Short mmCIF file of C-alpha atoms in Angstrom, two decimals:
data_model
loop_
_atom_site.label_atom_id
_atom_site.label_comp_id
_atom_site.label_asym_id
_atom_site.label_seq_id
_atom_site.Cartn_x
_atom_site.Cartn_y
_atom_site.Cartn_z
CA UNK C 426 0.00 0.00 0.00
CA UNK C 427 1.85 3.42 -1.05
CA UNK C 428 2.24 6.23 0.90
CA UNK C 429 -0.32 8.95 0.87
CA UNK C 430 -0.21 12.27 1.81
CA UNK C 431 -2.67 15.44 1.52
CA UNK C 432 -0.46 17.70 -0.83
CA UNK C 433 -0.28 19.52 -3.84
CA UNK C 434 1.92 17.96 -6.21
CA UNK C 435 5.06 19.29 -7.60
CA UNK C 436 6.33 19.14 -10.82
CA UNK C 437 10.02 18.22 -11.05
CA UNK C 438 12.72 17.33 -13.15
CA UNK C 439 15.05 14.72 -12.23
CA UNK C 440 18.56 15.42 -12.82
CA UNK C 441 20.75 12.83 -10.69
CA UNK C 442 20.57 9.65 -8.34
CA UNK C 443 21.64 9.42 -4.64
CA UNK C 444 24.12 7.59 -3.08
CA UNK C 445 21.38 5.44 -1.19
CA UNK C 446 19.46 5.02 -4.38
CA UNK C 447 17.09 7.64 -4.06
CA UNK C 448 16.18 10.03 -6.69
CA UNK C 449 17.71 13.73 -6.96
CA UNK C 450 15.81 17.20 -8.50
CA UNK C 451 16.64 20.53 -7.83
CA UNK C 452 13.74 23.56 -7.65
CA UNK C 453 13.72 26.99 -6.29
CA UNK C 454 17.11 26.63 -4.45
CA UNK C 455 15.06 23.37 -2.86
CA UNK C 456 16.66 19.88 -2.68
CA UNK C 457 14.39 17.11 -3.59
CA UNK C 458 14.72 12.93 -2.99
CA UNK C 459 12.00 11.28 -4.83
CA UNK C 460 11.03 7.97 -4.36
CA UNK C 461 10.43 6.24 -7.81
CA UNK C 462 11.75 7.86 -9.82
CA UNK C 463 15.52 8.02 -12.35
CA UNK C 464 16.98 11.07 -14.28
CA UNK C 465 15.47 11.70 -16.95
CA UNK C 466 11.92 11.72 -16.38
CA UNK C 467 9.61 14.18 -15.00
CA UNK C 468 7.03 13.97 -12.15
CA UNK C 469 4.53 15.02 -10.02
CA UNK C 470 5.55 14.64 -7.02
CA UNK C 471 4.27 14.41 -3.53
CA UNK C 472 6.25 15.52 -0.54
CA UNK C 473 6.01 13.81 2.47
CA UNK C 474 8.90 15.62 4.77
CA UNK C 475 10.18 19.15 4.67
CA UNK C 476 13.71 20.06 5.96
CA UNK C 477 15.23 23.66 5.89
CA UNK C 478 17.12 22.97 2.32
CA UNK C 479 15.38 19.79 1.44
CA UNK C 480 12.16 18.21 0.67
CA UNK C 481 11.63 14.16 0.84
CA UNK C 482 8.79 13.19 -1.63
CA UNK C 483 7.78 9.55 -3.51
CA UNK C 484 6.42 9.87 -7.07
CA UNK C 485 2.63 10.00 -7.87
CA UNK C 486 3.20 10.01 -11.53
CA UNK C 487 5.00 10.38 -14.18
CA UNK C 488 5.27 13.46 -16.56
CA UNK C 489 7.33 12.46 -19.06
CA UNK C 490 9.40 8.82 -19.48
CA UNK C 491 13.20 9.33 -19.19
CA UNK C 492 14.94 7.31 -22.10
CA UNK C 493 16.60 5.24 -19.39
CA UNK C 494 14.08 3.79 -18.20
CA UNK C 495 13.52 0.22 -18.84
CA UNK C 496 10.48 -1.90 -17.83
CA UNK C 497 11.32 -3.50 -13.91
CA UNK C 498 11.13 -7.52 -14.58
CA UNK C 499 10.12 -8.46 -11.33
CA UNK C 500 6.43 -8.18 -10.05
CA UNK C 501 7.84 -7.21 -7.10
CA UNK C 502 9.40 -4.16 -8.16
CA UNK C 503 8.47 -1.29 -5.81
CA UNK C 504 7.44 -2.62 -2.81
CA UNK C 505 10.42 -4.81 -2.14
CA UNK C 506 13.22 -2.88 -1.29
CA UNK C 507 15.95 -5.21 -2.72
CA UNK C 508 16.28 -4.04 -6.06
CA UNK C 509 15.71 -0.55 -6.47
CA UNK C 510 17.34 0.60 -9.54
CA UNK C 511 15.86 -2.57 -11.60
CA UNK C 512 13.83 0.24 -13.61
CA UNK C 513 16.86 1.74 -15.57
CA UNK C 514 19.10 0.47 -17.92
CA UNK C 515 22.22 -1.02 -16.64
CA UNK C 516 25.00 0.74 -18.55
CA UNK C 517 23.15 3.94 -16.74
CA UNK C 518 23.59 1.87 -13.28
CA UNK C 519 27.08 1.08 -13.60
CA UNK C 520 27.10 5.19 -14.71
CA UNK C 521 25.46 6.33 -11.30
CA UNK C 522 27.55 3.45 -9.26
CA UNK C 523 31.32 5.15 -10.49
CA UNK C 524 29.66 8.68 -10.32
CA UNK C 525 28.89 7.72 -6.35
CA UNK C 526 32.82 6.79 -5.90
CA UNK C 527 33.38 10.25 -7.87
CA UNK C 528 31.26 11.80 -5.42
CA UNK C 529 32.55 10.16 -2.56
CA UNK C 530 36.50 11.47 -3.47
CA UNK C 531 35.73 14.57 -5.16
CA UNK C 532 32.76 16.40 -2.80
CA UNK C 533 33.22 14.24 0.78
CA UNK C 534 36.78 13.74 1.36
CA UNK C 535 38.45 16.08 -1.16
CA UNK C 536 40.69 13.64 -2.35
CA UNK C 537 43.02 13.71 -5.72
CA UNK C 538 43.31 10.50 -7.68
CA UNK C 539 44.83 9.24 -10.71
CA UNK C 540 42.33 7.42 -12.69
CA UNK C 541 38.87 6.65 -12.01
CA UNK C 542 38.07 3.59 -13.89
CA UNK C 543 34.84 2.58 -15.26
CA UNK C 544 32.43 0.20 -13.13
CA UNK C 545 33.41 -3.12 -13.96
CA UNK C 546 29.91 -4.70 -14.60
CA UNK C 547 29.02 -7.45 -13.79
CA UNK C 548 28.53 -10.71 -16.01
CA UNK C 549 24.75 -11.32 -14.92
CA UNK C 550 22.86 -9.11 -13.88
CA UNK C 551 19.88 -11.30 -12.63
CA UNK C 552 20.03 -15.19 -11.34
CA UNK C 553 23.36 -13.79 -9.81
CA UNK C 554 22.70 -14.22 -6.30
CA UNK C 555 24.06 -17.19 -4.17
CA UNK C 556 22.31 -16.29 -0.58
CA UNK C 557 18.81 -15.40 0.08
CA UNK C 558 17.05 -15.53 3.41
CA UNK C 559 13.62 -15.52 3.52
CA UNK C 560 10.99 -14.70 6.51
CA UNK C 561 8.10 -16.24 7.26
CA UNK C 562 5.73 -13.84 8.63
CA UNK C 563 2.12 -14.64 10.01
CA UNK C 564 1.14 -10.62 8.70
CA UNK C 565 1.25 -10.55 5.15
CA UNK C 566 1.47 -6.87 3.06
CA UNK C 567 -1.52 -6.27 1.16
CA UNK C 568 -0.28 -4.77 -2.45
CA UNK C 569 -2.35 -1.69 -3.86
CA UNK C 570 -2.93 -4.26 -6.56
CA UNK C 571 -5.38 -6.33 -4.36
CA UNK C 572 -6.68 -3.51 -2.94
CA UNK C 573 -7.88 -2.50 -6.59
CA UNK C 574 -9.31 -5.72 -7.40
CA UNK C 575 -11.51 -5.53 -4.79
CA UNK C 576 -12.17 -9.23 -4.32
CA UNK C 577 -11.22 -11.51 -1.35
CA UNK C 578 -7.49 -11.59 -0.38
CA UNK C 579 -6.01 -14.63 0.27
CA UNK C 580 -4.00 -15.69 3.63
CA UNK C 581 -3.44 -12.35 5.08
CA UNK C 582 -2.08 -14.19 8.16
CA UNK C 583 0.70 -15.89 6.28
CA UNK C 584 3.32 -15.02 4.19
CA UNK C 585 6.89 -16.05 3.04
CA UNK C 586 9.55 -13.18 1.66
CA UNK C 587 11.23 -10.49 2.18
CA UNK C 588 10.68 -7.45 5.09
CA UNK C 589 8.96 -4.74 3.47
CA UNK C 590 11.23 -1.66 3.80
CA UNK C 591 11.03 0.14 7.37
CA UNK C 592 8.85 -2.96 8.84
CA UNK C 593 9.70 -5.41 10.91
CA UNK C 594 6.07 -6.93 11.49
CA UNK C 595 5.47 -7.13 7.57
CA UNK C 596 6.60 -9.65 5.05
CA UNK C 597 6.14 -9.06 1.32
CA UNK C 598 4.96 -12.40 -0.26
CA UNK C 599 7.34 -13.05 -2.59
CA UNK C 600 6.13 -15.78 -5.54
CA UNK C 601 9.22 -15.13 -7.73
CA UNK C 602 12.66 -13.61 -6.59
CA UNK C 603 14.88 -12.67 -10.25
CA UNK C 604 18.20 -12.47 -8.76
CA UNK C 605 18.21 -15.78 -7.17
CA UNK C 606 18.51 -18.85 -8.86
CA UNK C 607 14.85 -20.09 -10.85
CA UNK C 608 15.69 -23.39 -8.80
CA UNK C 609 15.41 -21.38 -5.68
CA UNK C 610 12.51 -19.97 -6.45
CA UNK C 611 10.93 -23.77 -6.85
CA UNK C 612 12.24 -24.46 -3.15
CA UNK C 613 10.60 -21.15 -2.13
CA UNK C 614 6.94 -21.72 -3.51
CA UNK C 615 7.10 -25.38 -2.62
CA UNK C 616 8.05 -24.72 0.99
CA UNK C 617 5.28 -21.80 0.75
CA UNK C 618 2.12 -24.26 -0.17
CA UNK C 619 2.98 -27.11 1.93
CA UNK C 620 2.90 -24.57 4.75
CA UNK C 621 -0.42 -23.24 3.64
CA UNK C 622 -1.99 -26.80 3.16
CA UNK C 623 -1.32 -27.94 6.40
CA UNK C 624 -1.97 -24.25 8.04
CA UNK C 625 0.91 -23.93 9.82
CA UNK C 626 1.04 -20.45 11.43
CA UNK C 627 4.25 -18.23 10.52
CA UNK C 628 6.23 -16.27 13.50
CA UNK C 629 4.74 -13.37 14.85
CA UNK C 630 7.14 -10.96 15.70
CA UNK C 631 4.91 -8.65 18.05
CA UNK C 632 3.62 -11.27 20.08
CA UNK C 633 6.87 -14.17 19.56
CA UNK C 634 4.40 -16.30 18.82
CA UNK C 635 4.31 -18.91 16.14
CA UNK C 636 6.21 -21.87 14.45
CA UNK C 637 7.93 -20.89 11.01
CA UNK C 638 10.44 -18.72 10.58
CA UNK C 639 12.97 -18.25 8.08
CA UNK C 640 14.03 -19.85 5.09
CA UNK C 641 17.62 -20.15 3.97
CA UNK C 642 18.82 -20.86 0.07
CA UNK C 643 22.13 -20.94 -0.62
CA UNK C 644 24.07 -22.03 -4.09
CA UNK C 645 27.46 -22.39 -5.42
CA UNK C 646 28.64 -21.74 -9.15
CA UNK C 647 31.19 -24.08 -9.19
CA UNK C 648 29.61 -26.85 -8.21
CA UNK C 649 26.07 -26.36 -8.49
CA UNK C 650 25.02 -27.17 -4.99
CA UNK C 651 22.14 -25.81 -2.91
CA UNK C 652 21.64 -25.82 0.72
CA UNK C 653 18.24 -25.26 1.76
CA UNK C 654 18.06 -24.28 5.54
CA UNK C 655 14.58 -23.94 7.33
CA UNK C 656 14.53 -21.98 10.76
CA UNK C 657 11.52 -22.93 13.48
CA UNK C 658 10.35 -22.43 16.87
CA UNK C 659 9.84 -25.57 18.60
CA UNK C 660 7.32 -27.70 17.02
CA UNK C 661 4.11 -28.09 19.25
CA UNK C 662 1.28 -29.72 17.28
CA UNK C 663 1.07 -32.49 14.94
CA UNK C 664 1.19 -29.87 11.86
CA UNK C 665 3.76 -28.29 13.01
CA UNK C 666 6.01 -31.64 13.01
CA UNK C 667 4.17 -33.13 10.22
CA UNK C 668 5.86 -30.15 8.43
CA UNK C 669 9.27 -30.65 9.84
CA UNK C 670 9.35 -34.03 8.36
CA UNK C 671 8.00 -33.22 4.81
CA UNK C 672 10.99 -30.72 4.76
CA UNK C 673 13.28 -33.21 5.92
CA UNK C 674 12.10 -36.39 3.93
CA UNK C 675 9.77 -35.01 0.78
CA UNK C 676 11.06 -32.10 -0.13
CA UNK C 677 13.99 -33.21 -1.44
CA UNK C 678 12.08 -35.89 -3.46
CA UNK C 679 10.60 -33.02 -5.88
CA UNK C 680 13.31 -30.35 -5.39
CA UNK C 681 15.87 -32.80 -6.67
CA UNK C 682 18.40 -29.96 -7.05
CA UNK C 683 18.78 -30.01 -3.24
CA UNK C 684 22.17 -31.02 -2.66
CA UNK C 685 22.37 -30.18 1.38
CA UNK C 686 19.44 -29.88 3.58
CA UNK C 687 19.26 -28.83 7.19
CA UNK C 688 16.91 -27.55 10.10
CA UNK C 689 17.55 -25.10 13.06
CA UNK C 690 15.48 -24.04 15.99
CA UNK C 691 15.25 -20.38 16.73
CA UNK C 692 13.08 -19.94 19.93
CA UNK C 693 14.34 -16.21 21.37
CA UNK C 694 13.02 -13.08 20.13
CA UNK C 695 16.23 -12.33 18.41
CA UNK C 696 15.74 -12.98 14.49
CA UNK C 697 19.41 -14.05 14.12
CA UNK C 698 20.10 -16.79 16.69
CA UNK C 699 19.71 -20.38 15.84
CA UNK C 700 20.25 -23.68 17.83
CA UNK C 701 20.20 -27.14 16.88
CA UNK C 702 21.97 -27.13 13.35
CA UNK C 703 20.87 -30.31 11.59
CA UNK C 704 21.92 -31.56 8.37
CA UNK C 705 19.71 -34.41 7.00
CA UNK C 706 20.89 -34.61 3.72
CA UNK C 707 24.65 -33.75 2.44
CA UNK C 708 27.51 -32.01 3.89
CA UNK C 709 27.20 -29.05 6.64
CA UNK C 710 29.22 -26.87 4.07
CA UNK C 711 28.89 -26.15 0.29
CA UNK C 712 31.71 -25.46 -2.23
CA UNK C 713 32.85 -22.24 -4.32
CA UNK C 714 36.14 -21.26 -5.87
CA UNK C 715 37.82 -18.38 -6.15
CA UNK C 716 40.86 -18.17 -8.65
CA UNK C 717 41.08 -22.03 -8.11
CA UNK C 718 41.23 -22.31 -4.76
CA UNK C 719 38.07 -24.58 -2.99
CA UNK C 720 36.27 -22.84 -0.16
CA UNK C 721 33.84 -24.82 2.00
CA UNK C 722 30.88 -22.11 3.05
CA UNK C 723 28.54 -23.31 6.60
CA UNK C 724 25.22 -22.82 6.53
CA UNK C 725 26.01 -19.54 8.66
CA UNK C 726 29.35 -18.36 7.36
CA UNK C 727 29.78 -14.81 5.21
CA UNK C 728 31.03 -15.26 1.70
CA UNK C 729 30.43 -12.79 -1.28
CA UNK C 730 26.81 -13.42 -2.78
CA UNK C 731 28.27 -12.88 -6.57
CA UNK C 732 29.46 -16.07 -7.61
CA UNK C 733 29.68 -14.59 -11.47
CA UNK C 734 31.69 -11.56 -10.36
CA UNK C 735 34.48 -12.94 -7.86
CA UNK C 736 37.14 -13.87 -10.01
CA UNK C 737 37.08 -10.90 -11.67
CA UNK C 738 36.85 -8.91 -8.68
CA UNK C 739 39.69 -10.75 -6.35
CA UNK C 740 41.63 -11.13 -9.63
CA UNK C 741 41.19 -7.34 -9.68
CA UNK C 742 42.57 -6.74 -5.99
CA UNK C 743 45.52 -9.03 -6.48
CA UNK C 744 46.61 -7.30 -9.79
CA UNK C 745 46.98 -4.05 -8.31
CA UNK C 746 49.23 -5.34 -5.51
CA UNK C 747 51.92 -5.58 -8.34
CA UNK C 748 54.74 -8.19 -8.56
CA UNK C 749 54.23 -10.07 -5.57
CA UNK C 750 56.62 -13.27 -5.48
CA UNK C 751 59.19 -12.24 -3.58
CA UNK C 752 57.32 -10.16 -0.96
CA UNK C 753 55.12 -9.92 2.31
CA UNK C 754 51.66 -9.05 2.70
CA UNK C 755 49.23 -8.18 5.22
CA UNK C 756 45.32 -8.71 4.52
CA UNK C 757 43.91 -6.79 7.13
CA UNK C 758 39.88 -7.31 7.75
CA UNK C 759 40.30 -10.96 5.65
CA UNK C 760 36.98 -12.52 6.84
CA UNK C 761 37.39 -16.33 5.72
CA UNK C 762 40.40 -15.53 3.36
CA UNK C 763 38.46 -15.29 0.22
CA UNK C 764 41.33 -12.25 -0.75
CA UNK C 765 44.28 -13.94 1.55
CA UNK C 766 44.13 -17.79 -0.29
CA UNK C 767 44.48 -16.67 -3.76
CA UNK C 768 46.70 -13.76 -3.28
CA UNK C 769 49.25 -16.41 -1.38
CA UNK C 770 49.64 -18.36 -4.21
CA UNK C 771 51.63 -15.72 -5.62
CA UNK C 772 53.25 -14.50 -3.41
CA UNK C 773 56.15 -14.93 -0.57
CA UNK C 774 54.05 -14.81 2.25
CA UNK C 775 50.70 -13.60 3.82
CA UNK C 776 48.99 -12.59 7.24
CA UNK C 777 45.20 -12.51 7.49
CA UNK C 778 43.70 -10.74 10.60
CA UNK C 779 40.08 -10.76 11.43
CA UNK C 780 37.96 -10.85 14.84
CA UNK C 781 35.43 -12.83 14.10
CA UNK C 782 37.14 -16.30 15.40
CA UNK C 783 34.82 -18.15 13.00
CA UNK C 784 35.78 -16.89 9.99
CA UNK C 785 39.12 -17.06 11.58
CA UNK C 786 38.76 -20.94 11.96
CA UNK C 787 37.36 -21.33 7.87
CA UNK C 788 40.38 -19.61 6.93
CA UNK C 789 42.85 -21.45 8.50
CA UNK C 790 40.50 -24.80 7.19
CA UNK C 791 40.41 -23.24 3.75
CA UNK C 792 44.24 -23.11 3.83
CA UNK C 793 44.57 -26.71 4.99
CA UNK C 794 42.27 -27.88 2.28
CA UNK C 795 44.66 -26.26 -0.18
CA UNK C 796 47.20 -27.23 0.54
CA UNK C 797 48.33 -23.26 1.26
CA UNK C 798 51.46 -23.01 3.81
CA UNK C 799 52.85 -19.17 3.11
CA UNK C 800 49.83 -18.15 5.05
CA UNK C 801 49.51 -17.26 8.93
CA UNK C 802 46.01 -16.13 10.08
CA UNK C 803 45.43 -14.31 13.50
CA UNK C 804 42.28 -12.91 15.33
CA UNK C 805 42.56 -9.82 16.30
CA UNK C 806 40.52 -6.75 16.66
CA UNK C 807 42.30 -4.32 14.68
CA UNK C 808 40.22 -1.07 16.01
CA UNK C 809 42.08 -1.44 20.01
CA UNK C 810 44.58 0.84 20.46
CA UNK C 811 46.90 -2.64 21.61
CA UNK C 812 46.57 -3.36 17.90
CA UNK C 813 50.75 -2.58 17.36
CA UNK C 814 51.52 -5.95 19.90
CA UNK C 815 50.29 -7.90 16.77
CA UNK C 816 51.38 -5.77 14.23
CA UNK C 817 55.11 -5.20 15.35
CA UNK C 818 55.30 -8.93 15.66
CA UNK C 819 54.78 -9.72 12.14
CA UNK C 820 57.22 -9.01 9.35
CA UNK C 821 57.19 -5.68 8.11
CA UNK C 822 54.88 -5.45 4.39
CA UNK C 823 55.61 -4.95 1.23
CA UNK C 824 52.06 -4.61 0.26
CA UNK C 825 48.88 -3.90 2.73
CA UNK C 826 45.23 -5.14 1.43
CA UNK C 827 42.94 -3.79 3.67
CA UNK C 828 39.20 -4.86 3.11
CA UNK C 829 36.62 -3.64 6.26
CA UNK C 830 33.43 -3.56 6.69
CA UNK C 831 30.98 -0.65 5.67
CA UNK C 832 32.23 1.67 8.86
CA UNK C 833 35.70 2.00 7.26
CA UNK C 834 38.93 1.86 9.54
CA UNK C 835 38.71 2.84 12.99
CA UNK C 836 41.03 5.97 13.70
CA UNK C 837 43.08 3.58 15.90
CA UNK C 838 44.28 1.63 12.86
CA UNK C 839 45.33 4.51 10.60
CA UNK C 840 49.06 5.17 12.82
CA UNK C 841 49.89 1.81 12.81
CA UNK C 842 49.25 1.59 8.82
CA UNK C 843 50.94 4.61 8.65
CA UNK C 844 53.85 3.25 10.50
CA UNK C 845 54.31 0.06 8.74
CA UNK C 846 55.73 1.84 6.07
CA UNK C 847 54.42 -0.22 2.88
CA UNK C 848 54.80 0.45 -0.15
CA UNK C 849 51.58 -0.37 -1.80
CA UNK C 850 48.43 -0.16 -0.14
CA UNK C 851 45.55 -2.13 -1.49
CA UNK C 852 41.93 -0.72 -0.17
CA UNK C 853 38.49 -2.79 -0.68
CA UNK C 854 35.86 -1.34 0.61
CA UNK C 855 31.69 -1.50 -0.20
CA UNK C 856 31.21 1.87 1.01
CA UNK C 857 33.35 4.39 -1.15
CA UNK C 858 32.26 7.04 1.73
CA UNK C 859 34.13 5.80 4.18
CA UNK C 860 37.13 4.65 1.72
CA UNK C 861 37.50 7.98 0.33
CA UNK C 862 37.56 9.39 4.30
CA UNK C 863 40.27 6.74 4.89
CA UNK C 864 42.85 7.46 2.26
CA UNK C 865 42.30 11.30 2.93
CA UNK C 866 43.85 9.88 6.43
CA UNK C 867 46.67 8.22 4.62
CA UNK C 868 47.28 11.09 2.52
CA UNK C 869 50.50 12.13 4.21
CA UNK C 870 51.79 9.31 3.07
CA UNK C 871 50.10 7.95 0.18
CA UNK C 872 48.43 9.17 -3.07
CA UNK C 873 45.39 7.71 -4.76
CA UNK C 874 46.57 6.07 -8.27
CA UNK C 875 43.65 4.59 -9.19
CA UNK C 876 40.17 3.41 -8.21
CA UNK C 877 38.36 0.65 -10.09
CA UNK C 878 34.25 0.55 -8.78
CA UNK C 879 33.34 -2.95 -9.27
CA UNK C 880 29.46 -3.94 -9.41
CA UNK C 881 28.82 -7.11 -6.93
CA UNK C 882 24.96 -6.07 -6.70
CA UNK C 883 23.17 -5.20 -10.02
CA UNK C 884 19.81 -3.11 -9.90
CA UNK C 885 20.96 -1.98 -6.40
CA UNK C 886 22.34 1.11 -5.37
CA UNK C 887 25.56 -0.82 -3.51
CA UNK C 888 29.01 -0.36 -5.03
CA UNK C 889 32.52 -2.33 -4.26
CA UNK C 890 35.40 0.05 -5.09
CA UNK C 891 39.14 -0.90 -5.09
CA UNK C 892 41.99 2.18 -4.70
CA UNK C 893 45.42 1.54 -5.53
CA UNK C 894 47.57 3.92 -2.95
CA UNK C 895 51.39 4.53 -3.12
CA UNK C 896 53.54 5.75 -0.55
CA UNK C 897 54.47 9.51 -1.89
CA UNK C 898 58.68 8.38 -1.33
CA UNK C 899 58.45 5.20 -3.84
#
């Protein structure tokens, strides 16, 4: 159901697109962000907030088409909040995704680069993602659409998708998801009627009452497995069990692509803590590979959700290190070594540091599996100000890679990059705000060669970026 407000429409024109995705026009020395709309077209629109220097406002309708528009695939479109750019053309995504790094250099931080490559796009652009978690949720949203139709709408007490934006307590039934896998979306609908034929209720998340709730679908490109993960409360009537083992036992028996099946019990009020991993069918793990080395991914573990993109992307990262046979490298932030493993089989040596101990664990597993020995991982929280009693105890770099997460580097870190003196620094980041801030902090020391944006998440506003820095001295 869209947003209403009582307000005059405005007519704008919209010139540019937002870092988080929104729309961008500019009238009577007024800032607008318009939902639902791309440059290009004009609208009427409706505001819904006003700010001193800037009005917040969806669109009501459109004026006049912008050429970049394209037709949205998914049903969906508009009401999920996953894929919010899936209504322009993707040469103009990958456009707006390196104009956001741009923006991020040029206006926030202020600072110079070399060479601002072009957004390396990615090689599908739907089917492309290889994790999707699904919520059960016993309040489903009611589209405009079936308001319209005016007829009676099915199970309003149940549905199975995605959180619409903003609420918690509402799940978007989802029938067909475009950036998953089509053999996904059979798991999805199958789990979705069984659950509806035997009328077993979904969570509630006010009251923390309920028996389903979340499905987990997860596939690997190089070996074409999928895990299929179902999260419950406790079971506590015969439908609720008689569910459990039709997932377990029948299931599999017409979603034959199944390759690893599991249950987990999730009976807090937290939506992210599970108990009782079981696998019934297959391994606990899947596996990917990155630049050919095998990674074994838990049900639970992080790994990149592009399988298309990652060689192209770590391939990336590990060609602007340089020549590296002969030297030493730190990969700071290395999560389960997805950057560390490949980039050690070029070069002398490598030391991953991480804090989550998990990951920590995968990595060193990842290594053993390869049969990887030039490669010393360590958990450590790299954001304490003790961070140097690691650091000093490891061989001085030749090259740093530092990949963290969306926060950036924590002030504490930037001295003791600063002091290890290397001569290359490699930065990963998926927020180019908080990248751009960061090498503005190495800038004593370093200058900005190059930046290559690389696009892990069509028809989304998100952007990986990769700057090549080198210390100022050679």
């Amino acid at each position: 159901m869209s947003k209403q407000r009582n307000s005059t429409p405005v007519v704008l024109e919209i010139s540019a697109l937002g870092f988080e995705g929104g729309a961008i026009a500019k009238k009577d020395d007024l800032v607008y962000f318009v939902k639902g709309a791309v440059p290009g077209d004009k609208v009427n629109a409706i505001i819904t907030r006003k700010k001193k220097n800037y009005r917040e406002a969806f669109t009501k309708e459109i004026l006049e088409f912008s050429p970049d528009r394209v037709e949205p695939k998914c049903e969906h479109f508009g009401v999920c909040g996953g894929c919010k750019w899936q209504q322009l053309r993707y040469d103009k995504q990958l456009f707006w995704k390196k104009q956001h790094v741009i923006d991020a250099f040029e206006r926030i931080a202020k600072v110079e680069y070399g060479e601002m490559l072009d957004a390396m796009e990615s090689p599908q652009i739907f089917n492309y993602r290889n994790k999707m978690e699904f919520s059960f949720g016993w309040s489903r949203w009611v589209t405009d659409e079936e308001i319209a139709n005016n007829e009676e709408i099915p199970h309003k007490d149940f549905g199975l998708g995605l959180h619409i934006p903003g609420r918690f307590d509402k799940i978007l039934d989802v029938n067909k998801c475009h950036i998953q896998l089509d053999s996904a979306n059979e798991i999805l609908d199958l789990c979705r009627n069984k659950a509806l034929e035997l009328g077993v209720p979904a969570y509630n998340q006010r009251s923390h009452e309920g028996f389903l709730r979340n499905l987990m679908i997860r596939s690997t490109l190089a070996h074409t497995e999928i895990m299929a993960l179902l999260i419950t409360n406790h079971p506590s009537n015969e439908a609720e069990q008689a569910y459990i083992d039709w997932f377990v036992n029948d299931l599999i028996k017409v979603a034959p692509q199944i390759t690893n099946l599991a249950t987990a019990i999730n009976a807090t009020k937290s939506p992210v803590t599970i108990d009782n991993l079981t696998f019934f069918h297959g391994n606990d793990y899947i596996r990917e590979q990155i630049l050919g080395v095998e990674y074994q991914i838990s049900a639970t573990s992080f790994f990149q959700t592009n399988s298309y993109q990652l060689d192209r992307f770590i391939g990336e990262i590990i060609k602007y290190a340089g020549d590296i046979s002969d030297k030493v490298l730190w990969d700071l932030y290395c999560g389960t070594g997805s950057i560390t493993l490949p980039a050690a089989k070029k070069c002398k040596e490598i030391y991953g540091i991480e804090l989550v101990e998990s990951s920590i664990i995968d990595a060193k597993a990842n290594a053993a599996r390869n049969g990887i020995d030039n490669v010393d991982f360590y958990c450590a929280d790299l954001h304490l100000k003790d961070t140097p009693e690691l650091l000093e105890k490891l061989p001085k770099p030749d090259v740093i890679i530092i990949d963290p997460p969306r926060a950036g580097m924590h002030k504490n870190l930037i001295p003791h990059i600063l002091q290890a003196n290397a001569k290359t620094i490699v930065y990963v980041s998926c927020n180019p705000a908080t990248q751009a801030r960061d090498c503005e902090l190495l800038s004593e020391k370093y200058e900005v060669k190059k930046v290559q944006p690389v696009d892990m998440f069509p028809h989304t506003y998100h952007v990986e970026s990769i700057a090549l820095l080198e210390r100022k001295d050679g």
